[in-house]
Amino acid sequence: MNLHGQKTLDHKLKHILDNMNLAFCCEINEGLYLEVMDTISELSDISVADFRWAYNLVTGTVKLVSARREEKKERTTELYDRKEEEELRISCKTLADITKAVSEDCVTSMFVVTELLLFVYLDYTPTSEELQMFITTVRKFNNDKKLQKVSQNYLSSVVSGLAYSNLEQSKLLRTLLTEILKSNMCTNNENVIVERHDLIKVTEDKCKHLYTFKHPLTVACTKSDSECGFILKGSTQELGDNITIKLCIDEDSEYGFIVKGSTQDNTTIKLCIDEDEYTDTGIHLHDVISTQDMHGYATLTGTCKGNQITVASSWMWWQKWLPQITDWKFTGFYVAYNLSEHLVAKRK
C-alpha cells in the first residue's frame, strides 16, 4: 500500500483499509498508523465523500482501540475451577440450557459449548426442532458475542473418538459436531495452540505449568534472558463433599497429574502474574496475557479394536462415551489462545 504521490483515494486502497484490523495495526505501530492517516488527510484532490469515509475510519479505530484498552484493564487470571465447571455441567441438561448459559455470558467459548454437548447428550436426545433452534441461536451468539471459536483439530479429535462409541446417541452427536466443524463456529487459524513445555513441582499439591508464547502485541519485546510466555499454577483447596474427582500431583507421571477420587478438594488453575513466580523459569510475562483469551485442555491416547485414537477435552467425557477403552495415557497439555481480535484482517 503506497500513498506517496497520489492525489485521490482509489477503490483498491479503500478496500484494503476497510478490510484491515486497523485497531491492531495502531496498537502495534501507532506512529505508522498516524502517518498513513495524515497522508490521507493531505491528499490534494480528496472528495468530500472520501474525506467523510476517512473520518469515520479514524473514529471507528479510536473506539476499537479504546475498547480494547478497557478490556486489558479487566484482565482475568483464573483459567479453570473444578467446582464452577461441575456446577455449569449440572445446570445444563438440555440444548436450551446451553444457549441460556451462553446468553448470560456463563459460557464464552465454543470449546465449552462442545464439552457441554458431550455431557448433555448422555441423557438427553433433542428433537429436530430443538436441534435447529440450537444451531441457529449459537451461530447468532457466535457472531454477536464473538465467542472463542473451537479449533478444527480439537473438534475433529472429538468427532473421530465418538466414532468408536457404542452409545446409540453418539451418531446424533457426531452429526451435530460435524455441522459445527464445517461452520464459522470453528477455526483453523484464530486460536494459537500452545503446548506446555515444562512442569515444575512446587509442593505436594501445587505445580507450575510453563508455556512459551509470543503474543502479537509483544513482537517488539527486547528481553534476551528469557522467552515470552506464561505460567499456569494448579492447586487444590478444601470444599464440601459434592466434588467427586480432583487433579493431583503424581510423582510417577511426567504430565504432572492423575485423576483420583476425592470428596474434599477442588482444583483451580490460575495464571501467575507475580514476577517472583517467573524467577529462574526461563519465561517472562507480558501484561497483555489474560486467561479470558485461553481455553486449556489435555489430550489422551487409547486403543480400541487395534486402533490408537486420540481425544481432547478439559473433562473426562471419554470415560462415559468410551468405557471399553482402559489404557488411556495423557499425551499433552495445551492452551488454545484466542487471537481473533489481533488478526490483521477483520473477522466478517
Coordinates of C-alpha atoms in Angstrom, one line a residue:
M1 CA 0.0 0.0 0.0
N2 CA 1.7 3.2 -1.2
L3 CA 0.0 6.7 -0.8
H4 CA 3.0 8.7 -1.8
G5 CA 2.5 10.7 -5.0
Q6 CA -1.3 10.0 -5.0
K7 CA -3.9 12.8 -5.1
T8 CA -7.0 10.8 -4.5
L9 CA -8.2 7.6 -2.8
D10 CA -8.7 4.8 -5.3
H11 CA -11.1 1.9 -4.7
K12 CA -8.4 -0.7 -4.2
L13 CA -6.8 1.4 -1.4
K14 CA -10.2 1.9 0.3
H15 CA -11.0 -1.8 0.1
I16 CA -7.6 -2.7 1.7
L17 CA -8.2 -0.2 4.6
D18 CA -11.8 -1.3 5.0
N19 CA -10.7 -4.9 5.5
M20 CA -7.7 -4.3 7.8
N21 CA -7.8 -4.6 11.5
L22 CA -6.7 -1.0 12.0
A23 CA -7.1 -1.2 15.8
F24 CA -4.5 -3.9 15.9
C25 CA -2.2 -2.0 13.4
C26 CA -2.5 1.1 15.6
E27 CA -1.5 -0.9 18.7
I28 CA 1.5 -2.4 17.0
N29 CA 2.8 0.8 15.4
E30 CA 0.9 3.9 16.3
G31 CA 3.4 6.2 14.6
L32 CA 2.9 4.4 11.2
Y33 CA -0.9 4.4 11.6
L34 CA -0.9 8.2 12.3
E35 CA 1.4 8.8 9.3
V36 CA -1.0 6.9 7.0
M37 CA -4.0 8.9 8.3
D38 CA -2.1 12.2 8.0
T39 CA -1.2 11.4 4.4
I40 CA -4.8 10.6 3.5
S41 CA -6.0 13.9 5.1
E42 CA -3.5 15.8 3.0
L43 CA -4.4 14.4 -0.4
S44 CA -4.9 17.3 -2.7
D45 CA -7.9 16.1 -4.7
I46 CA -9.8 14.1 -2.0
S47 CA -13.5 14.2 -2.4
V48 CA -16.0 15.2 0.4
A49 CA -17.3 11.6 0.4
D50 CA -13.8 10.2 0.8
F51 CA -13.0 12.6 3.5
R52 CA -16.1 11.6 5.4
W53 CA -15.1 7.9 4.8
A54 CA -11.6 8.6 6.2
Y55 CA -13.1 10.4 9.2
N56 CA -15.4 7.5 10.0
L57 CA -12.5 5.1 9.6
V58 CA -10.4 7.1 12.2
T59 CA -13.2 7.5 14.7
G60 CA -14.1 3.8 14.4
T61 CA -10.5 2.8 15.0
V62 CA -10.2 5.1 18.0
K63 CA -13.3 3.5 19.6
L64 CA -12.0 0.0 19.0
V65 CA -8.6 0.8 20.5
S66 CA -10.2 2.4 23.5
A67 CA -12.5 -0.6 24.0
R68 CA -9.5 -3.0 23.8
R69 CA -7.6 -1.0 26.3
E70 CA -10.5 -1.2 28.7
E71 CA -10.6 -4.9 28.2
K72 CA -7.0 -5.2 29.1
K73 CA -7.8 -3.4 32.4
E74 CA -10.2 -6.2 33.1
R75 CA -7.5 -8.9 32.9
T76 CA -8.6 -12.2 34.3
T77 CA -6.3 -14.8 35.9
E78 CA -8.4 -17.8 36.6
L79 CA -8.4 -20.4 33.8
Y80 CA -10.1 -23.4 35.5
D81 CA -12.2 -24.0 38.6
R82 CA -13.4 -27.6 39.1
K83 CA -16.3 -26.6 41.3
E84 CA -17.6 -23.9 38.8
E85 CA -17.2 -26.3 35.9
E86 CA -19.2 -29.0 37.8
E87 CA -22.0 -26.6 38.6
L88 CA -22.2 -25.4 35.0
R89 CA -22.5 -29.0 33.7
I90 CA -25.1 -29.9 36.3
S91 CA -27.2 -26.8 35.2
C92 CA -27.1 -27.8 31.5
K93 CA -29.5 -30.7 30.9
T94 CA -30.9 -29.6 27.5
L95 CA -29.7 -27.6 24.5
A96 CA -31.8 -24.7 25.7
D97 CA -29.9 -24.7 28.9
I98 CA -26.6 -24.4 27.0
T99 CA -27.9 -21.4 24.9
K100 CA -29.1 -19.8 28.1
A101 CA -25.7 -20.2 29.6
V102 CA -24.2 -18.5 26.5
S103 CA -26.8 -15.7 26.6
E104 CA -25.9 -15.0 30.2
D105 CA -22.1 -15.0 29.4
C106 CA -21.6 -18.0 31.7
V107 CA -20.1 -19.6 28.5
T108 CA -17.9 -17.6 26.2
S109 CA -16.2 -20.3 24.2
M110 CA -17.3 -22.8 21.6
F111 CA -14.8 -25.2 23.3
V112 CA -17.0 -25.1 26.3
V113 CA -20.2 -25.5 24.2
T114 CA -18.7 -28.6 22.7
E115 CA -17.9 -30.1 26.1
L116 CA -21.3 -29.3 27.4
L117 CA -22.8 -31.1 24.4
L118 CA -20.8 -34.2 25.3
F119 CA -22.4 -34.1 28.7
V120 CA -26.0 -33.2 27.7
Y121 CA -26.2 -35.9 25.0
L122 CA -25.5 -38.7 27.6
D123 CA -29.0 -38.4 29.0
Y124 CA -31.0 -36.3 26.5
T125 CA -31.9 -36.6 22.9
P126 CA -33.2 -33.3 21.4
T127 CA -36.0 -33.1 18.8
S128 CA -35.1 -31.9 15.3
E129 CA -36.8 -28.6 16.1
E130 CA -34.7 -28.1 19.2
L131 CA -31.6 -29.0 17.3
Q132 CA -32.3 -26.5 14.6
M133 CA -33.1 -23.8 17.1
F134 CA -29.8 -24.5 19.0
I135 CA -27.7 -24.3 15.8
T136 CA -29.4 -21.0 14.8
T137 CA -29.1 -19.5 18.2
V138 CA -25.5 -20.5 18.8
R139 CA -24.5 -19.3 15.4
K140 CA -26.0 -15.9 16.1
F141 CA -24.3 -15.7 19.5
N142 CA -21.0 -16.6 17.8
N143 CA -21.3 -13.6 15.6
D144 CA -22.8 -11.1 18.1
K145 CA -20.9 -12.1 21.2
K146 CA -17.6 -13.0 19.4
L147 CA -17.3 -16.4 21.2
Q148 CA -13.9 -18.0 21.1
K149 CA -14.2 -20.4 18.2
V150 CA -13.3 -24.1 18.6
S151 CA -10.2 -25.3 16.8
Q152 CA -10.6 -27.7 14.0
N153 CA -8.1 -30.2 15.2
Y154 CA -9.7 -30.3 18.6
L155 CA -13.2 -30.8 17.4
S156 CA -12.0 -33.3 14.8
S157 CA -10.5 -35.5 17.5
V158 CA -13.8 -35.5 19.4
V159 CA -15.8 -36.5 16.3
S160 CA -13.3 -39.2 15.5
G161 CA -13.3 -40.5 19.0
L162 CA -17.1 -40.7 19.1
A163 CA -17.0 -43.0 16.1
Y164 CA -15.8 -45.7 18.5
S165 CA -18.6 -45.2 21.0
N166 CA -21.2 -47.9 21.5
L167 CA -23.7 -45.5 22.8
E168 CA -26.7 -45.1 20.5
Q169 CA -26.8 -41.3 20.7
S170 CA -23.2 -41.0 19.5
K171 CA -24.2 -40.9 15.9
L172 CA -26.6 -37.9 16.5
L173 CA -23.9 -36.0 18.4
R174 CA -21.3 -36.7 15.7
T175 CA -23.7 -35.2 13.1
L176 CA -24.2 -32.0 15.2
L177 CA -20.5 -31.6 15.9
T178 CA -19.7 -32.2 12.2
E179 CA -22.0 -29.4 11.3
I180 CA -20.2 -27.1 13.8
L181 CA -16.9 -28.3 12.4
K182 CA -17.9 -27.1 8.9
S183 CA -19.3 -23.8 10.1
N184 CA -17.8 -20.4 11.1
M185 CA -18.1 -21.5 14.7
C186 CA -14.9 -23.5 14.1
T187 CA -11.5 -22.2 13.0
N188 CA -8.0 -23.3 11.9
N189 CA -6.2 -20.0 12.4
E190 CA -7.9 -17.8 15.1
N191 CA -6.5 -19.9 18.0
V192 CA -2.8 -20.5 18.6
I193 CA -2.4 -23.9 20.2
V194 CA 0.3 -23.6 22.8
E195 CA 1.8 -26.9 24.2
R196 CA 3.0 -27.0 27.7
H197 CA 6.8 -27.5 27.5
D198 CA 7.8 -27.9 31.2
L199 CA 6.4 -28.7 34.6
I200 CA 7.8 -27.5 38.0
K201 CA 6.6 -29.2 41.1
V202 CA 6.1 -26.6 43.9
T203 CA 4.6 -28.6 46.7
E204 CA 2.7 -31.9 47.1
D205 CA -0.5 -30.3 45.8
K206 CA 0.8 -27.5 43.6
C207 CA 2.7 -27.3 40.3
K208 CA 3.6 -24.8 37.7
H209 CA 2.8 -25.4 34.0
L210 CA 5.2 -23.4 31.7
Y211 CA 4.2 -22.3 28.3
T212 CA 6.3 -20.3 25.8
F213 CA 4.1 -17.9 23.7
K214 CA 4.8 -14.7 21.8
H215 CA 1.6 -12.6 21.7
P216 CA 1.2 -10.4 18.5
L217 CA 1.3 -7.3 20.7
T218 CA 4.7 -8.3 22.1
V219 CA 6.6 -8.6 18.9
A220 CA 8.9 -5.7 19.9
C221 CA 10.0 -7.4 23.1
T222 CA 13.7 -7.0 23.7
K223 CA 14.3 -9.3 26.6
S224 CA 17.0 -11.7 25.8
D225 CA 17.5 -13.6 29.1
S226 CA 14.2 -15.4 28.9
E227 CA 11.3 -16.2 26.5
C228 CA 7.9 -14.6 26.2
G229 CA 5.2 -16.9 27.7
F230 CA 3.1 -17.5 30.8
I231 CA 2.9 -19.9 33.8
L232 CA -0.3 -21.6 35.0
K233 CA -0.3 -22.8 38.5
G234 CA -2.6 -25.7 39.7
S235 CA -3.7 -26.1 43.2
T236 CA -6.3 -27.8 45.4
Q237 CA -8.5 -26.3 48.1
E238 CA -10.9 -27.8 50.6
L239 CA -14.6 -27.7 49.7
G240 CA -17.6 -29.7 50.8
D241 CA -18.4 -33.3 49.9
N242 CA -20.0 -32.6 46.5
I243 CA -16.8 -32.9 44.4
T244 CA -16.1 -36.4 43.3
I245 CA -12.8 -36.1 41.4
K246 CA -9.7 -34.0 41.7
L247 CA -6.5 -33.5 39.8
C248 CA -3.4 -34.0 41.9
I249 CA 0.4 -34.3 41.6
D250 CA 1.7 -37.8 40.8
E251 CA 5.5 -38.2 41.1
D252 CA 5.4 -41.1 38.6
S253 CA 3.6 -39.2 35.9
E254 CA 5.6 -37.0 33.5
Y255 CA 2.5 -34.9 32.9
G256 CA 2.1 -33.7 36.4
F257 CA -1.3 -35.1 37.5
I258 CA -3.5 -38.1 37.5
V259 CA -7.2 -38.4 38.3
K260 CA -8.2 -39.7 41.8
G261 CA -11.4 -40.0 43.7
S262 CA -12.0 -37.3 46.4
T263 CA -14.8 -35.7 48.4
Q264 CA -12.8 -32.9 49.9
D265 CA -10.8 -31.0 47.2
N266 CA -11.4 -28.7 44.3
T267 CA -8.8 -28.0 41.6
T268 CA -8.1 -24.5 40.3
I269 CA -5.7 -23.4 37.7
K270 CA -4.6 -19.7 37.6
L271 CA -2.3 -17.5 35.6
C272 CA 0.8 -16.5 37.6
I273 CA 1.1 -12.7 37.5
D274 CA 3.6 -12.2 40.2
E275 CA 7.1 -11.6 38.8
D276 CA 8.7 -13.6 41.5
E277 CA 6.9 -16.7 40.2
Y278 CA 8.9 -16.4 36.9
T279 CA 12.4 -16.3 38.6
D280 CA 14.7 -18.9 37.1
T281 CA 12.0 -20.4 34.9
G282 CA 13.3 -19.0 31.5
I283 CA 10.0 -17.3 30.9
H284 CA 8.7 -13.8 31.4
L285 CA 5.1 -12.5 31.3
H286 CA 3.6 -9.5 29.4
D287 CA 0.5 -7.6 30.7
V288 CA -1.5 -8.4 27.6
I289 CA -1.7 -12.1 28.6
S290 CA -5.1 -12.9 30.1
T291 CA -7.0 -16.1 30.8
Q292 CA -10.1 -14.6 29.2
D293 CA -8.5 -15.5 25.8
M294 CA -7.5 -19.1 26.9
H295 CA -9.0 -22.5 26.9
G296 CA -7.0 -25.2 28.5
Y297 CA -7.3 -28.9 27.7
A298 CA -5.5 -32.2 27.7
T299 CA -5.0 -34.9 25.0
L300 CA -5.0 -38.6 25.7
T301 CA -4.5 -41.7 23.6
G302 CA -6.1 -45.1 23.9
T303 CA -6.5 -48.3 22.0
C304 CA -9.8 -49.6 20.5
K305 CA -10.2 -52.5 18.1
G306 CA -6.5 -52.4 17.4
N307 CA -6.6 -48.7 16.5
Q308 CA -4.9 -46.0 18.5
I309 CA -7.2 -43.0 19.0
T310 CA -6.6 -39.5 20.4
V311 CA -9.2 -37.5 22.2
A312 CA -9.1 -33.9 23.7
S313 CA -11.1 -32.2 26.4
S314 CA -10.9 -30.5 29.8
W315 CA -13.3 -33.0 31.3
M316 CA -13.2 -36.8 31.1
W317 CA -16.0 -37.4 28.6
W318 CA -14.2 -40.4 27.2
Q319 CA -14.9 -42.4 30.4
K320 CA -18.6 -42.2 29.7
W321 CA -18.6 -42.4 25.9
L322 CA -15.8 -44.9 25.5
P323 CA -15.8 -47.1 28.6
Q324 CA -14.4 -50.1 26.7
I325 CA -11.0 -48.3 26.4
T326 CA -9.0 -48.8 29.6
D327 CA -5.4 -47.9 28.5
W328 CA -5.8 -44.1 28.4
K329 CA -2.5 -42.2 28.6
F330 CA -2.1 -38.4 28.8
T331 CA 0.0 -37.2 25.9
G332 CA 0.0 -33.4 26.3
F333 CA -1.5 -30.3 27.9
Y334 CA -2.4 -27.4 25.7
V335 CA -3.8 -23.8 25.8
A336 CA -5.8 -22.6 22.8
Y337 CA -5.1 -18.9 22.8
N338 CA -7.7 -16.8 21.0
L339 CA -6.2 -14.2 18.7
S340 CA -9.3 -13.4 16.7
E341 CA -9.2 -9.7 17.7
H342 CA -5.5 -9.4 16.8
L343 CA -5.6 -10.7 13.2
V344 CA -4.6 -8.1 10.6
A345 CA -7.7 -8.9 8.5
K346 CA -11.1 -8.3 10.2
R347 CA -13.5 -11.1 11.0
K348 CA -16.6 -10.8 8.9

